[in-house]
mmCIF file of C-alpha atoms in Angstrom:
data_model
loop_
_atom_site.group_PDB
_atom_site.id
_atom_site.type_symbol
_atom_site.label_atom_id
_atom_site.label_comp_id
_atom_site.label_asym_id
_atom_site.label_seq_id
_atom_site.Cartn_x
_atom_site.Cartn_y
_atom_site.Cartn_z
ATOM 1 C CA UNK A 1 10.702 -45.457 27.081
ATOM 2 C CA UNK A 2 10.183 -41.984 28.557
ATOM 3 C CA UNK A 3 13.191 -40.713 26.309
ATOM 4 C CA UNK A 4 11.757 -42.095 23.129
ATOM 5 C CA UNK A 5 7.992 -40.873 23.457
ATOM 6 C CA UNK A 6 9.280 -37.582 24.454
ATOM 7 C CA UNK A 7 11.418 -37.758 21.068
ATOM 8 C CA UNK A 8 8.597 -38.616 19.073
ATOM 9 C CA UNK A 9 7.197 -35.304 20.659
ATOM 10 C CA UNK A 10 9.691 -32.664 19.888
ATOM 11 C CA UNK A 11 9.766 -34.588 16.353
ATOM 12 C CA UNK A 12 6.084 -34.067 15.626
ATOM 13 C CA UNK A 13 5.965 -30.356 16.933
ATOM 14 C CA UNK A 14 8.972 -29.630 14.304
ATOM 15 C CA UNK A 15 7.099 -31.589 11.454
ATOM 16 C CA UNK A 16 3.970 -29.189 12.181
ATOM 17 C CA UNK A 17 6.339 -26.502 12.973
ATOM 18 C CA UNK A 18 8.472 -26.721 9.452
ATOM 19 C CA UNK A 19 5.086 -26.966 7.493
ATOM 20 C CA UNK A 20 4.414 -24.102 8.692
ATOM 21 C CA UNK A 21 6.935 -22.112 7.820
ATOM 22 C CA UNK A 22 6.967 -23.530 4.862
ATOM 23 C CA UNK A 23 2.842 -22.363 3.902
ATOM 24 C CA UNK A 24 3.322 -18.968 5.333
ATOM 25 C CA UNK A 25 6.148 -17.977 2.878
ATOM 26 C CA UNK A 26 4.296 -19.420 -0.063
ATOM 27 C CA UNK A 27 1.830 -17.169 0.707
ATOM 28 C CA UNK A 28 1.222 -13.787 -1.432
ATOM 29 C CA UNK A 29 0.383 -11.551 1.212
ATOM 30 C CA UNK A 30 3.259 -12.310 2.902
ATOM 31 C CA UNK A 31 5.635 -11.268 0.256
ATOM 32 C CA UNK A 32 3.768 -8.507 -0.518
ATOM 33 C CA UNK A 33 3.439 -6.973 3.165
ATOM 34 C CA UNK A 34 7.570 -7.383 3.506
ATOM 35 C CA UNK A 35 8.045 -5.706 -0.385
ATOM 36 C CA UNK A 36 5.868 -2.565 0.465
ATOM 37 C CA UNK A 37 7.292 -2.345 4.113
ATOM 38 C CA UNK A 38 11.136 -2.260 2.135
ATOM 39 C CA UNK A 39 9.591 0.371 -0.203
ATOM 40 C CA UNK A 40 8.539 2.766 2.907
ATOM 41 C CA UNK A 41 12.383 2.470 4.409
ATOM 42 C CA UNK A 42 13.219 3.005 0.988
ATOM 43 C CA UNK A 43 10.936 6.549 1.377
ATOM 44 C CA UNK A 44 11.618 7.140 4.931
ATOM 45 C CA UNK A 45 14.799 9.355 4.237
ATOM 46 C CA UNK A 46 12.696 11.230 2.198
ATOM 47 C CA UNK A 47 9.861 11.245 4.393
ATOM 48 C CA UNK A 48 11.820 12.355 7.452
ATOM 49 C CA UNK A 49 13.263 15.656 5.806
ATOM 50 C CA UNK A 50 11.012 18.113 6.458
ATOM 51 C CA UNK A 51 11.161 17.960 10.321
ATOM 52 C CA UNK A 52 13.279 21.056 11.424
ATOM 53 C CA UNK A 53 16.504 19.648 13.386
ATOM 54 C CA UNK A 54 15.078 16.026 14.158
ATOM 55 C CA UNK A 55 15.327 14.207 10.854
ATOM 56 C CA UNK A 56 17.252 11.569 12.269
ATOM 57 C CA UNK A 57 14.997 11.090 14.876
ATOM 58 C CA UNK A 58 11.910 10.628 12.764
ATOM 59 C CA UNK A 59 13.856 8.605 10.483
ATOM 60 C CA UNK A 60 14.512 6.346 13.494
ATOM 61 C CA UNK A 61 10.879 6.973 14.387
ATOM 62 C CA UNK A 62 9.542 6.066 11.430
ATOM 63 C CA UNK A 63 11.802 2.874 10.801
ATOM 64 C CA UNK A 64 10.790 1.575 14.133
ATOM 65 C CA UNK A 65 6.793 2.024 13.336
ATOM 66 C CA UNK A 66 7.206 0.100 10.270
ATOM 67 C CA UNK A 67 9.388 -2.582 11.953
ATOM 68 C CA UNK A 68 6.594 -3.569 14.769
ATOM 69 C CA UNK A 69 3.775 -2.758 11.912
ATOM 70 C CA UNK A 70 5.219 -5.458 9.514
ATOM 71 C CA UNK A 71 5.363 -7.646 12.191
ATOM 72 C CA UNK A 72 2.056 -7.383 13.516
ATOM 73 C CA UNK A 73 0.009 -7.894 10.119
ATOM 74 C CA UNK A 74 2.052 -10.564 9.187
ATOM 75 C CA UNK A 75 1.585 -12.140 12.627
ATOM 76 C CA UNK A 76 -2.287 -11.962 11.886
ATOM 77 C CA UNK A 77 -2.327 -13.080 8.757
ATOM 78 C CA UNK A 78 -0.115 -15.691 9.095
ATOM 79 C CA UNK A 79 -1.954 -17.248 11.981
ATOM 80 C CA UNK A 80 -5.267 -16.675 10.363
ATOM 81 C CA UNK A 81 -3.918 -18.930 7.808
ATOM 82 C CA UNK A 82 -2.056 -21.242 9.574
ATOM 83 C CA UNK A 83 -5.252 -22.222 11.676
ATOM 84 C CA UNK A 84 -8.249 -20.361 10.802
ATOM 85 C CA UNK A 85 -8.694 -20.928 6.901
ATOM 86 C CA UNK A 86 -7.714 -24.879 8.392
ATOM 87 C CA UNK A 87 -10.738 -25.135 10.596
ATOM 88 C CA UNK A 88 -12.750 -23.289 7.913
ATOM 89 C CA UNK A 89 -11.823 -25.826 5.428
ATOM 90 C CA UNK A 90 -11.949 -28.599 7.510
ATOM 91 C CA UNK A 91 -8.110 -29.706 6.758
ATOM 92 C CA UNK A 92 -7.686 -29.770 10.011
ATOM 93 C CA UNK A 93 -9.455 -32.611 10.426
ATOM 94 C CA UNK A 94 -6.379 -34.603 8.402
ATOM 95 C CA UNK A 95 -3.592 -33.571 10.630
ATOM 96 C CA UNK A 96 -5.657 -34.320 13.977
ATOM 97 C CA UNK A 97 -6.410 -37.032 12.926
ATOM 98 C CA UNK A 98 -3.031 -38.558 12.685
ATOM 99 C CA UNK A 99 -1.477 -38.830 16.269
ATOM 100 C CA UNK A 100 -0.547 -35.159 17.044
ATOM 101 C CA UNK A 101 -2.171 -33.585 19.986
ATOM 102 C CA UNK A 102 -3.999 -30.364 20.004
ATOM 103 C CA UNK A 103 -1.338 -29.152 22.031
ATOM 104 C CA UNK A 104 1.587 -29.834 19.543
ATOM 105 C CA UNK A 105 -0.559 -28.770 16.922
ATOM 106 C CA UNK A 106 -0.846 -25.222 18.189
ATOM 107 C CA UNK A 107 2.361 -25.174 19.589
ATOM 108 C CA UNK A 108 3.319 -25.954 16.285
ATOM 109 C CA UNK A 109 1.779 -23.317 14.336
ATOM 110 C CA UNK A 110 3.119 -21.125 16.829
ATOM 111 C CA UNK A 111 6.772 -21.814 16.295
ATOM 112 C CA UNK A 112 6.174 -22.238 12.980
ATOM 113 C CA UNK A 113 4.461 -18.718 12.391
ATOM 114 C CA UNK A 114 7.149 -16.955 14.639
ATOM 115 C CA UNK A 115 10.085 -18.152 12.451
ATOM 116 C CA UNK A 116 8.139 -16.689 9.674
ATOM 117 C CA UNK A 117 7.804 -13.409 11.344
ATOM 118 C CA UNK A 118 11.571 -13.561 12.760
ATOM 119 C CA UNK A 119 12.707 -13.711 9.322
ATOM 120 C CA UNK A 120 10.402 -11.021 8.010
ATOM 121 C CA UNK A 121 11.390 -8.802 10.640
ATOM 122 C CA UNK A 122 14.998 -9.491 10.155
ATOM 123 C CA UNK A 123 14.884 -8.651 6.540
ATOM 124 C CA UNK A 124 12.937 -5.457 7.442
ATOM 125 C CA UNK A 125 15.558 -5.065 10.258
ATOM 126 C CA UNK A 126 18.576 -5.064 7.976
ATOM 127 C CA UNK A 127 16.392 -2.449 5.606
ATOM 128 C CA UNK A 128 16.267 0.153 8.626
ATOM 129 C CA UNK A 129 19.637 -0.528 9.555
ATOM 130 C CA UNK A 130 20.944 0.786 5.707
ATOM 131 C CA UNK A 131 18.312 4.103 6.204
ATOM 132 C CA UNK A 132 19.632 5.061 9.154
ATOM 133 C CA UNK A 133 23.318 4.441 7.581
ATOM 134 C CA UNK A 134 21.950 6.571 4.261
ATOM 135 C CA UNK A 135 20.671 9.322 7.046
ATOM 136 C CA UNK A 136 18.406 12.477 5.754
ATOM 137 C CA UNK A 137 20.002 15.068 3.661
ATOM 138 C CA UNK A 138 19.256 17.912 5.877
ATOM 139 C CA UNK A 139 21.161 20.392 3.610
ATOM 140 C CA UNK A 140 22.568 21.227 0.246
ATOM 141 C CA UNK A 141 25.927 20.310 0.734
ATOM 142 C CA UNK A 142 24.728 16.842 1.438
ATOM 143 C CA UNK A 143 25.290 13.769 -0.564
ATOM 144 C CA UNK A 144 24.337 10.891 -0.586
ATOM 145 C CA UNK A 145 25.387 7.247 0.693
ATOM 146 C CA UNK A 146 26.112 5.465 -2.478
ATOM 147 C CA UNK A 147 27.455 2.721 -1.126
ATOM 148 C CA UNK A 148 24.356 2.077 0.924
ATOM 149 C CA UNK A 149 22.127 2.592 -2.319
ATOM 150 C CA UNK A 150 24.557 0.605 -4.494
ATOM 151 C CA UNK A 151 24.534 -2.512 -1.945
ATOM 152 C CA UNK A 152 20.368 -2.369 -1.849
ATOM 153 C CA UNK A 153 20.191 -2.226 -5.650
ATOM 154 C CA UNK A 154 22.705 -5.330 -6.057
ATOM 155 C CA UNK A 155 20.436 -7.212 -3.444
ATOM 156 C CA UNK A 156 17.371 -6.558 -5.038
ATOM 157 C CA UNK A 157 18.626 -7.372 -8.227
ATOM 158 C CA UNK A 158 20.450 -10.628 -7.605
ATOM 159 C CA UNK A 159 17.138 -11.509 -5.777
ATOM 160 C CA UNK A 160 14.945 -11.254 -8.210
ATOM 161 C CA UNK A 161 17.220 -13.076 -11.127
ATOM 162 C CA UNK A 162 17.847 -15.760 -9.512
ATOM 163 C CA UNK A 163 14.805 -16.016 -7.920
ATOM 164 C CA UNK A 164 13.467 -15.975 -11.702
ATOM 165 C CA UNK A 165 16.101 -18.544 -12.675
ATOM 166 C CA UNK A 166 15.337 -20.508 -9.607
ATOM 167 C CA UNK A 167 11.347 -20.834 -10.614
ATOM 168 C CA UNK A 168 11.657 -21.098 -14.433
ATOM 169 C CA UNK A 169 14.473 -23.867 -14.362
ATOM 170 C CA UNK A 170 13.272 -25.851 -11.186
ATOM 171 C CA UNK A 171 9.777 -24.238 -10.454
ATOM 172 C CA UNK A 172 10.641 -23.297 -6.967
ATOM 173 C CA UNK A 173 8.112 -20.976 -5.541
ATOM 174 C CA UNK A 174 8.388 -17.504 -6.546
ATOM 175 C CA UNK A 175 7.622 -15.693 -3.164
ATOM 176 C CA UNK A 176 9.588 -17.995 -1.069
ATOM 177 C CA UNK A 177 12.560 -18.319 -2.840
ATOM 178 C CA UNK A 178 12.807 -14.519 -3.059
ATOM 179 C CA UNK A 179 12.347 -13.971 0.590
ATOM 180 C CA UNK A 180 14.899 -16.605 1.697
ATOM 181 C CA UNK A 181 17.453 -15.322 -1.470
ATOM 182 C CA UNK A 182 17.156 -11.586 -0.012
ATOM 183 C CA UNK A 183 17.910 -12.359 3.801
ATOM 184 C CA UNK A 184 21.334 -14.076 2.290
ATOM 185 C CA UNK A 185 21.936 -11.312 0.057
ATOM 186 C CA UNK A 186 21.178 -8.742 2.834
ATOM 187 C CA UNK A 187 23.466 -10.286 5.085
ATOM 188 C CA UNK A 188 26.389 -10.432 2.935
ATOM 189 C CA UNK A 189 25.107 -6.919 2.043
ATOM 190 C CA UNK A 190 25.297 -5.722 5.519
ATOM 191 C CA UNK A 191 28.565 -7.404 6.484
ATOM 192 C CA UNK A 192 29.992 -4.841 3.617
ATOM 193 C CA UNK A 193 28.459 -1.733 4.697
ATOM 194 C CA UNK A 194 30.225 -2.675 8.484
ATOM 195 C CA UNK A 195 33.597 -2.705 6.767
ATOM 196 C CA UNK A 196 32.921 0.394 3.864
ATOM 197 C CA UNK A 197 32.216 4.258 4.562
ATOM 198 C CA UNK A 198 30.557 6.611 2.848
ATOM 199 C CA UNK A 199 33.542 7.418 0.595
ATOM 200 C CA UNK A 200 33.869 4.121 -0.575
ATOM 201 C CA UNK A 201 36.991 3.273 1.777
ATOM 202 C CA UNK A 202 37.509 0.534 3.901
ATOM 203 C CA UNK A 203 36.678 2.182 7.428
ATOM 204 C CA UNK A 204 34.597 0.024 10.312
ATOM 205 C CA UNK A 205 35.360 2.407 12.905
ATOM 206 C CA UNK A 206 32.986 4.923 10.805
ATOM 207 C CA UNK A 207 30.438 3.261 9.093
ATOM 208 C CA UNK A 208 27.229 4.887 11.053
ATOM 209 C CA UNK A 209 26.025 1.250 12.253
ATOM 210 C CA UNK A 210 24.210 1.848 15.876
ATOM 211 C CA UNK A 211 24.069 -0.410 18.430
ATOM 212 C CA UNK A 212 20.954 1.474 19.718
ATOM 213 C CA UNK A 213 18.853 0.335 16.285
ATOM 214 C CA UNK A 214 19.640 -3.373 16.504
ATOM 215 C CA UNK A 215 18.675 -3.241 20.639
ATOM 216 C CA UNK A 216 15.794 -0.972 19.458
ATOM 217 C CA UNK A 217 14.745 -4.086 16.586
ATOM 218 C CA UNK A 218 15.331 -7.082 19.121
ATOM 219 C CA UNK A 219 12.685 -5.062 21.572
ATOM 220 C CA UNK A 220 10.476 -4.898 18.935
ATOM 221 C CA UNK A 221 10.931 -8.034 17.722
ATOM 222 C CA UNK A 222 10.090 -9.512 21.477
ATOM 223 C CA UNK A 223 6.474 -7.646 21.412
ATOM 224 C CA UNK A 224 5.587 -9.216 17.433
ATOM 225 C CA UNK A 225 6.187 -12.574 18.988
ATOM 226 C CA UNK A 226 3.825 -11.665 22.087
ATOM 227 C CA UNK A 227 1.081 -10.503 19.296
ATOM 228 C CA UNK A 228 1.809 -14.039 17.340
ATOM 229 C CA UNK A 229 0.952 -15.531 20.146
ATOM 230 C CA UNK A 230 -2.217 -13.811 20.895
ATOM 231 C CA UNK A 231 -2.826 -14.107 17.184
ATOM 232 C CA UNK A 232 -2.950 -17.609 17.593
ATOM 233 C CA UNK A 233 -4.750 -17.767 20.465
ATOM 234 C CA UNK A 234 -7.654 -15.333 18.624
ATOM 235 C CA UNK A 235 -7.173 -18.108 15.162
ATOM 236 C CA UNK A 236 -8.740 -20.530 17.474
ATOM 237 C CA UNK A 237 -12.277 -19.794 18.238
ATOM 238 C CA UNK A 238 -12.397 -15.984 15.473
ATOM 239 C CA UNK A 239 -12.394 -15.773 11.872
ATOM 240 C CA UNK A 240 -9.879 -13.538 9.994
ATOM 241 C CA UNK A 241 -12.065 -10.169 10.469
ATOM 242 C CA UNK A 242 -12.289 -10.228 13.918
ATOM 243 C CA UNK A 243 -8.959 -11.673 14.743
ATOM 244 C CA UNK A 244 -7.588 -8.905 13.156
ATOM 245 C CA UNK A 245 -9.751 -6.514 14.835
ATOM 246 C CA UNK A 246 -9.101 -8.367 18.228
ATOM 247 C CA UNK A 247 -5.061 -7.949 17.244
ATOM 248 C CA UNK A 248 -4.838 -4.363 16.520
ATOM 249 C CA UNK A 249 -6.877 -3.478 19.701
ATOM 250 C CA UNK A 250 -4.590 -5.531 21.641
ATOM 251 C CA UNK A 251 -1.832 -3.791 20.436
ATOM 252 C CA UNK A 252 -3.556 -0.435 20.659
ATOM 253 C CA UNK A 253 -4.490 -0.940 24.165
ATOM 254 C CA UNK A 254 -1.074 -2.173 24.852
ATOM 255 C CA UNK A 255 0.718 0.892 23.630
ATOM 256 C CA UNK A 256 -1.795 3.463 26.163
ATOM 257 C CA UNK A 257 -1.857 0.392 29.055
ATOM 258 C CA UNK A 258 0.517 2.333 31.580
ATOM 259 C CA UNK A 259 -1.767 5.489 30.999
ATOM 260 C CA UNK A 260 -5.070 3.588 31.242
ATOM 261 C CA UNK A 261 -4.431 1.140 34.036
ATOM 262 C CA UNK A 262 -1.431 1.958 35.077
ATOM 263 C CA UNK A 263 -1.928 5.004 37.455
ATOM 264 C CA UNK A 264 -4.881 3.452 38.502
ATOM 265 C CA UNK A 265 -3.447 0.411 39.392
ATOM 266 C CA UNK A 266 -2.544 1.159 42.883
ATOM 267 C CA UNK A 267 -5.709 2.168 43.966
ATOM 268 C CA UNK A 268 -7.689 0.234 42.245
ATOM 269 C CA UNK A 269 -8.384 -3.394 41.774
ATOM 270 C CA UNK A 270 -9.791 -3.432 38.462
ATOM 271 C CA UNK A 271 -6.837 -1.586 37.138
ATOM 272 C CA UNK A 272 -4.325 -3.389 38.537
ATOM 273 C CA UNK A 273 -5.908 -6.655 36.677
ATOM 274 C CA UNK A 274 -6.304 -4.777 33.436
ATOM 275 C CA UNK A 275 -2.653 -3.565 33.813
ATOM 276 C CA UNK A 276 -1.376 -6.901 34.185
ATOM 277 C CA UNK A 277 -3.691 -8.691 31.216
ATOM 278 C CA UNK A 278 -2.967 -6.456 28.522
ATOM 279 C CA UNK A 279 0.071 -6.903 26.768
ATOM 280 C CA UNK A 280 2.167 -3.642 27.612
ATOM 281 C CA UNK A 281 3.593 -2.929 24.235
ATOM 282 C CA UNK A 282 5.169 0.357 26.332
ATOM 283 C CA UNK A 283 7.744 -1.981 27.597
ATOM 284 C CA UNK A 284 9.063 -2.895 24.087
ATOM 285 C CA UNK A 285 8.714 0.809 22.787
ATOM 286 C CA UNK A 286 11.615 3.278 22.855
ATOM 287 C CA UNK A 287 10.570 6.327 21.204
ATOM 288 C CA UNK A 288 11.301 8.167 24.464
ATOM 289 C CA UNK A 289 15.180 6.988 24.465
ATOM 290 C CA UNK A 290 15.311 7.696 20.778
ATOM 291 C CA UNK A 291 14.180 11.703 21.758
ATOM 292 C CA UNK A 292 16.050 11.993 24.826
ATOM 293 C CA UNK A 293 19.157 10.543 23.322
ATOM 294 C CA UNK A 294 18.876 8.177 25.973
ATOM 295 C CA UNK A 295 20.513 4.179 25.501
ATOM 296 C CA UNK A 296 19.337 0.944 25.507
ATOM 297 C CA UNK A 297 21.297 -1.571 28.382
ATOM 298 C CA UNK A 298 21.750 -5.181 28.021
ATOM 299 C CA UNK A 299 19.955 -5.678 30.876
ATOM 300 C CA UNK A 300 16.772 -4.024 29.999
ATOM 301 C CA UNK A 301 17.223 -6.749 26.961
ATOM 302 C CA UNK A 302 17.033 -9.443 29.307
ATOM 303 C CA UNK A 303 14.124 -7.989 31.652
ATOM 304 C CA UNK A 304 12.270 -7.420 28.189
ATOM 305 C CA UNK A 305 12.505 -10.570 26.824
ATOM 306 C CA UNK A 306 11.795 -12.339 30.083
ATOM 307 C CA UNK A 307 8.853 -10.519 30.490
ATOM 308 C CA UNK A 308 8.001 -11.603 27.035
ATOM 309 C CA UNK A 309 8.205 -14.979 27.356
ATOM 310 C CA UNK A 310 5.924 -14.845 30.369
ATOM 311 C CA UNK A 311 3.312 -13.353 28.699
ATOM 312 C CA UNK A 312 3.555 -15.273 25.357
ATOM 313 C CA UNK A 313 3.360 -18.894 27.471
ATOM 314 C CA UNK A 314 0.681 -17.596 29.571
ATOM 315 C CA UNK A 315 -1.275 -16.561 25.986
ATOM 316 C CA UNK A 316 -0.112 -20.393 24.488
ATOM 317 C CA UNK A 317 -1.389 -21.810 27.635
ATOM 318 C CA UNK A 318 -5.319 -19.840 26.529
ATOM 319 C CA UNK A 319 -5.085 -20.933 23.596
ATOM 320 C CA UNK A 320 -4.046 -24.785 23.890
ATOM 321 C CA UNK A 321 -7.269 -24.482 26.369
ATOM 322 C CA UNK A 322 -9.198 -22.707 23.833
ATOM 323 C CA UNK A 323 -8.551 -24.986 21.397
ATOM 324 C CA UNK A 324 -9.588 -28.372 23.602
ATOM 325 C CA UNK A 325 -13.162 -27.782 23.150
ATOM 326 C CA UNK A 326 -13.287 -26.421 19.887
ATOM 327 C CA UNK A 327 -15.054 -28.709 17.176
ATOM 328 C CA UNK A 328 -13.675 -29.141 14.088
ATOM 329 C CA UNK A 329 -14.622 -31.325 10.770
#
C-alpha cells in the first residue's frame, strides 16, 4: 500500500515536472536569452583581443560570466513563469485542485525549471567549449579555426531548417524544437571537434579541449541550480520585478559573501549567520584558478556540489513553507 501511494507520488511530481519543462521552452524569452548568449561567445574571441598577453584568460573569463549569467536570468524568468504569472492568473487554482500537494507542486516546478536551465546551460556550455578551441588571434600570423567555425555554421544551419520544416509540416513549436534540435546537433558537433585539429586532420591528442572548462561549467552549473531554487522560493510570495531584484542581489551578495561576512565571521555573531545564509557564489567561482593557472580537482567537484545540494534543499524546504499559507484563486 505504502509502495503504491509513494508511486503515485514520484508519478505526479514528474507529470508537474515534464509540464514544466515543456512551458518554459515554449517560451520566447527563453530562446531568445540562449540565442543572444551564443552570439556573445560568438564575439568573445573578438572581445578578448585587446588584453596584452591574457587573451586566453579573458576569453575564459568572459565565457564563464556569460555561462552563470544565462543561467541566472533564465532561472528567474523561468520560475516567474512557472509559478508567479500561475498565481497571478489564478491557473493555479486548476492544478491544486486536482490531488497534488503544494509540496509536489513546487517540487515540481523546481525540477522542472532546472532541466530547463541544465539544458540551456549545456548548449551555452558546448558554445564556450568551441571559443576556447577557436582561441584569440593574438598576432598576424594567426589563423583561424575553421573547423570550429565550419562545425557552428552547420549546427546553426541544420537547426534552423529543420526546425522550419519541423513547424511548417507538423506545427511543432518553433522555439522548442530549435533548442532541443541544437543540443543534438552540438553534440554530434562537439564529438567531431574531439577527434579533428585545426588543420583539418584527424588528431584527439591535439584538439585544444580542456578539462579545466568543462569542471569550470559543472561549478557553475551547481550555483544556477542554487539560484533556481531561490528563484522559486522568491515566485512564491513576489511578483516578477522584485523576484528578479531579490535574485540578482542574492547573487551579488553571494559573489562579495567571504569579504562581507566572512572575516567577520569569527568574531562576530551576526556575521557568522550572514555568512552561512547567503548563498556563497565564491565557492562555485574560479576566476582565481583561471589567473593563477591553477586546476580544478575532482574532489573540489564533489565538496561543491554537496554543498550545493545543501543549500538548494534547505531553500526548497522555505519555499514549500512559504507556499503553505499562501492564498491562491
Amino acid at each position: 500500500m505504502y509502495g503504491n501511494i509513494k508511486k503515485i507520488m514520484v508519478y505526479k511530481l514528474l507529470i508537474v515536472a515534464k509540464n514544466t519543462l515543456t512551458e518554459t521552452l515554449r517560451q520566447p524569452i527563453y530562446a531568445v536569452i540562449i540565442a543572444f548568449s551564443l552570439f556573445l561567445f560568438f564575439m568573445s574571441p573578438s572581445i578578448a583581443m585587446y588584453t596584452m598577453d591574457e587573451d586566453i584568460k579573458m576569453l575564459r573569463e568572459i565565457g564563464l560570466s556569460t555561462l552563470v549569467l544565462t543561467g541566472l536570468f533564465i532561472a528567474i524568468f523561468s520560475a516567474t513563469a512557472a509559478l508567479t504569472e500561475e498565481i497571478e492568473t489564478n491557473t493555479i487554482t486548476t492544478v491544486l485542485s486536482k490531488p497534488i500537494g503544494r509540496p509536489t507542486f513546487i517540487l515540481g516546478k523546481f525540477l522542472g525549471v532546472t532541466a530547463a536551465v541544465v539544458l540551456a546551460h549545456y548548449i551555452c556550455t558546448t558554445a564556450l567549449l568551441m571559443a576556447v578551441r577557436h582561441g584569440v588571434l593574438e598576432a598576424a600570423i594567426d589563423t583561424h579555426d575553421w573547423p570550429v567555425i565550419v562545425t557552428a555554421l552547420v549546427i546553426v544551419l541544420l537547426t534552423l531548417l529543420l526546425t522550419a520544416f519541423l513547424n511548417y509540416i507538423y506545427d511543432w513549436n518553433f522555439p522548442a524544437t530549435a533548442i532541443k534540435l541544437i543540443a543534438v546537433f552540438a553534440t554530434f558537433g562537439m564529438l567531431f571537434l574531439s577527434l579533428i585539429d585545426k588543420e583539418w586532420k584527424f588528431n584527439p591528442q591535439n584538439n585544444n579541449l580542456h578539462a579545466f572548462d568543462i569542471y569550470a561549467s559543472i561549478l557553475l552549473l551547481f550555483a544556477v541550480v542554487v539560484l533556481v531554487a531561490l528563484a522559486i522560493a522568491f515566485s512564491t510570495r513576489l511578483n516578477v520585478v522584485l523576484t528578479l531584484a531579490c535574485c540578482v542581489g542574492a547573487f551579488l551578495l553571494g559573489l562579495i559573501s567571504d569579504y562581507v561576512f566572512g572575516r567577520f565571521a569569527q568574531t562576530n555573531l551576526w556575521a557568522r549567520l550572514g555568512h552561512i545564509l547567503a548563498p556563497n557564489v565564491q565557492v562555485f567561482w574560479i576566476s582565481d584558478a583561471i589567473y593563477e593557472g591553477s586546476s580544478i580537482e575532482p574532489y573540489y567537484l564533489l565538496i561543491s556540489a554537496l554543498y550545493a545540494l545543501l543549500y538548494t534543499s534547505g531553500i526548497l524546504l522555505i519555499a514549500i513553507a512559504l507556499f503553505q499559507k499562501r492564498q491562491v484563486g
